[in-house]
Amino acid sequence: MKLLFINGVNLNLTGMREKDVYGSQTLEQINAEVAGHFKNDECIFYQSNIEGEICSRIHSAAGEGVNGIVLNAGAYTHYSIAIRDAIAAVSIPVVEVHMSNVHSREEFRHKSVLSEVCKGVIAGFGKNSYILAGESFKL
Ligand code: DQA
């Protein structure tokens, strides 16, 4: 399987920001663990802080034979209609993920504009949220 893991805004600072919420491992270390878990699959990792670049990466996945996209859009989750439309524009299944349990946090994090166009949502399992989301494409 070809899996694309997209991390959005501020997730490049994972391991450095709000360690009590997101843990102390860097995104690079988390990606390495995810790649190790999916060693029999092809994993592509992409991170951008820029909304339009995330949209373009979702678009280009369509021509690359990607079977599933695991998307942690960060704060864009809560308001990016552009990313929502990019997901709706491609036929690749997308699973929305969050490392933290967004429903146990501030009220503005309870709302996602992406969930409706995603196959499903996984939140609250730290780095394992990415693994659970990737595994979901195999069911
Ligand atoms: C997050 C949750 C978002 O609300 C937040 O803005 C993030 C990270 C998570 O992985 O828990 O940047 O997506």
Short mmCIF file of C-alpha atoms and ligand atoms in Angstrom, two decimals:
data_model
loop_
_atom_site.label_atom_id
_atom_site.label_comp_id
_atom_site.label_asym_id
_atom_site.label_seq_id
_atom_site.Cartn_x
_atom_site.Cartn_y
_atom_site.Cartn_z
CA MET A 1 0.00 0.00 0.00
CA LYS A 2 1.08 3.54 -0.67
CA LEU A 3 0.31 5.78 2.31
CA LEU A 4 0.78 9.54 2.45
CA PHE A 5 1.15 11.13 5.88
CA ILE A 6 0.53 14.87 5.82
CA ASN A 7 1.25 17.09 8.79
CA GLY A 8 0.08 20.67 8.73
CA VAL A 9 0.70 23.88 10.51
CA ASN A 10 3.05 23.94 13.55
CA LEU A 11 3.51 20.19 13.51
CA ASN A 12 7.15 20.70 12.50
CA LEU A 13 7.58 21.90 16.10
CA THR A 14 6.40 18.62 17.60
CA GLY A 15 8.74 17.61 20.40
CA MET A 16 9.53 21.26 21.12
CA ARG A 17 6.12 22.88 21.66
CA GLU A 18 3.57 21.98 24.36
CA LYS A 19 5.36 18.75 25.28
CA ASP A 20 2.70 17.95 27.87
CA VAL A 21 0.16 17.76 25.04
CA TYR A 22 2.15 16.42 22.07
CA GLY A 23 5.03 14.58 23.75
CA SER A 24 8.77 15.10 23.46
CA GLN A 25 9.50 13.18 20.26
CA THR A 26 10.16 15.23 17.15
CA LEU A 27 8.04 14.79 14.03
CA GLU A 28 11.06 13.18 12.36
CA GLN A 29 11.28 10.59 15.17
CA ILE A 30 7.54 9.93 15.02
CA ASN A 31 7.69 9.53 11.23
CA ALA A 32 10.57 7.06 11.62
CA GLU A 33 8.49 4.97 14.03
CA VAL A 34 5.49 5.11 11.71
CA ALA A 35 7.67 4.05 8.77
CA GLY A 36 9.00 1.17 10.89
CA HIS A 37 5.47 0.03 11.65
CA PHE A 38 4.54 0.14 7.96
CA LYS A 39 7.79 -1.41 6.75
CA ASN A 40 5.97 -3.52 4.17
CA ASP A 41 4.21 -0.49 2.73
CA GLU A 42 5.39 2.60 0.93
CA CYS A 43 5.16 5.63 3.21
CA ILE A 44 5.49 9.22 2.08
CA PHE A 45 5.84 11.95 4.72
CA TYR A 46 5.04 15.59 4.05
CA GLN A 47 4.80 18.62 6.31
CA SER A 48 3.89 22.19 5.50
CA ASN A 49 2.79 25.23 7.46
CA ILE A 50 1.18 26.65 4.33
CA GLU A 51 -2.49 25.94 3.65
CA GLY A 52 -2.21 26.07 -0.17
CA GLU A 53 0.78 23.74 -0.18
CA ILE A 54 -1.20 21.17 1.79
CA CYS A 55 -4.01 21.46 -0.78
CA SER A 56 -1.52 20.99 -3.63
CA ARG A 57 -0.02 17.91 -1.94
CA ILE A 58 -3.48 16.37 -1.63
CA HIS A 59 -4.14 17.11 -5.34
CA SER A 60 -0.85 15.61 -6.52
CA ALA A 61 -1.42 12.42 -4.49
CA ALA A 62 -4.23 11.60 -6.90
CA GLY A 63 -1.76 11.00 -9.73
CA GLU A 64 0.68 9.00 -7.60
CA GLY A 65 -1.36 5.93 -6.84
CA VAL A 66 -1.69 6.81 -3.16
CA ASN A 67 -4.13 4.42 -1.45
CA GLY A 68 -4.80 6.52 1.62
CA ILE A 69 -3.93 9.87 3.17
CA VAL A 70 -3.42 10.31 6.91
CA LEU A 71 -3.91 14.00 7.59
CA ASN A 72 -3.11 15.96 10.72
CA ALA A 73 -3.91 19.46 9.51
CA GLY A 74 -3.19 20.99 12.94
CA ALA A 75 -5.17 24.16 13.59
CA TYR A 76 -6.29 24.26 9.93
CA THR A 77 -8.60 21.41 10.88
CA HIS A 78 -10.85 23.84 12.64
CA TYR A 79 -11.36 26.39 9.86
CA SER A 80 -9.76 25.56 6.50
CA ILE A 81 -12.48 25.29 3.89
CA ALA A 82 -9.69 25.17 1.28
CA ILE A 83 -8.28 21.91 2.71
CA ARG A 84 -11.79 20.54 3.09
CA ASP A 85 -12.46 21.24 -0.62
CA ALA A 86 -9.12 19.67 -1.61
CA ILE A 87 -10.09 16.46 0.22
CA ALA A 88 -13.51 16.49 -1.45
CA ALA A 89 -11.87 17.01 -4.86
CA VAL A 90 -9.86 13.77 -4.82
CA SER A 91 -11.15 10.22 -4.66
CA ILE A 92 -8.42 9.04 -2.25
CA PRO A 93 -9.73 8.22 1.24
CA VAL A 94 -8.45 10.60 3.91
CA VAL A 95 -8.38 9.90 7.64
CA GLU A 96 -8.22 12.97 9.89
CA VAL A 97 -5.91 12.52 12.85
CA HIS A 98 -4.95 14.38 15.97
CA MET A 99 -2.35 13.38 18.51
CA SER A 100 -4.32 14.99 21.33
CA ASN A 101 -7.93 14.29 22.23
CA VAL A 102 -9.29 17.51 20.74
CA HIS A 103 -12.66 16.87 22.42
CA SER A 104 -11.17 17.14 25.88
CA ARG A 105 -9.54 20.47 25.06
CA GLU A 106 -10.77 24.01 24.28
CA GLU A 107 -14.18 24.28 22.65
CA PHE A 108 -12.77 25.72 19.39
CA ARG A 109 -10.95 22.41 18.88
CA HIS A 110 -14.18 20.41 19.06
CA LYS A 111 -15.22 21.64 15.62
CA SER A 112 -13.60 20.20 12.50
CA VAL A 113 -14.53 21.41 9.02
CA LEU A 114 -12.67 18.40 7.57
CA SER A 115 -14.37 15.46 9.29
CA GLU A 116 -17.44 15.51 7.06
CA VAL A 117 -15.35 14.81 3.94
CA CYS A 118 -12.99 12.34 5.63
CA LYS A 119 -13.40 8.59 5.87
CA GLY A 120 -12.98 8.78 9.64
CA VAL A 121 -11.31 10.55 12.52
CA ILE A 122 -8.74 9.32 15.06
CA ALA A 123 -7.75 11.52 17.99
CA GLY A 124 -6.08 11.18 21.35
CA PHE A 125 -3.52 8.41 20.87
CA GLY A 126 -0.40 10.51 20.49
CA LYS A 127 1.95 9.24 17.76
CA ASN A 128 -0.12 6.06 17.59
CA SER A 129 -2.96 8.10 16.05
CA TYR A 130 -0.92 8.02 12.80
CA ILE A 131 -0.45 4.25 13.00
CA LEU A 132 -4.11 3.58 13.78
CA ALA A 133 -5.15 5.78 10.86
CA GLY A 134 -2.76 4.04 8.45
CA GLU A 135 -3.96 0.61 9.61
CA SER A 136 -7.56 1.64 8.94
CA PHE A 137 -6.91 1.60 5.19
CA LYS A 138 -6.16 -2.12 5.43
CA LEU A 139 -9.47 -3.15 6.98
C1 DQA B 1 -3.69 18.78 16.72
C2 DQA B 1 -4.85 19.43 17.46
C3 DQA B 1 -5.13 20.82 16.90
O1 DQA B 1 -6.22 21.42 17.58
C4 DQA B 1 -3.91 21.70 17.08
O2 DQA B 1 -4.14 22.98 16.52
C5 DQA B 1 -2.68 21.09 16.55
C6 DQA B 1 -2.45 19.67 16.73
C7 DQA B 1 -3.28 17.42 17.34
O3 DQA B 1 -2.53 16.68 16.70
O4 DQA B 1 -3.70 17.10 18.46
O5 DQA B 1 -1.79 21.78 16.04
O6 DQA B 1 -4.07 18.54 15.39
#
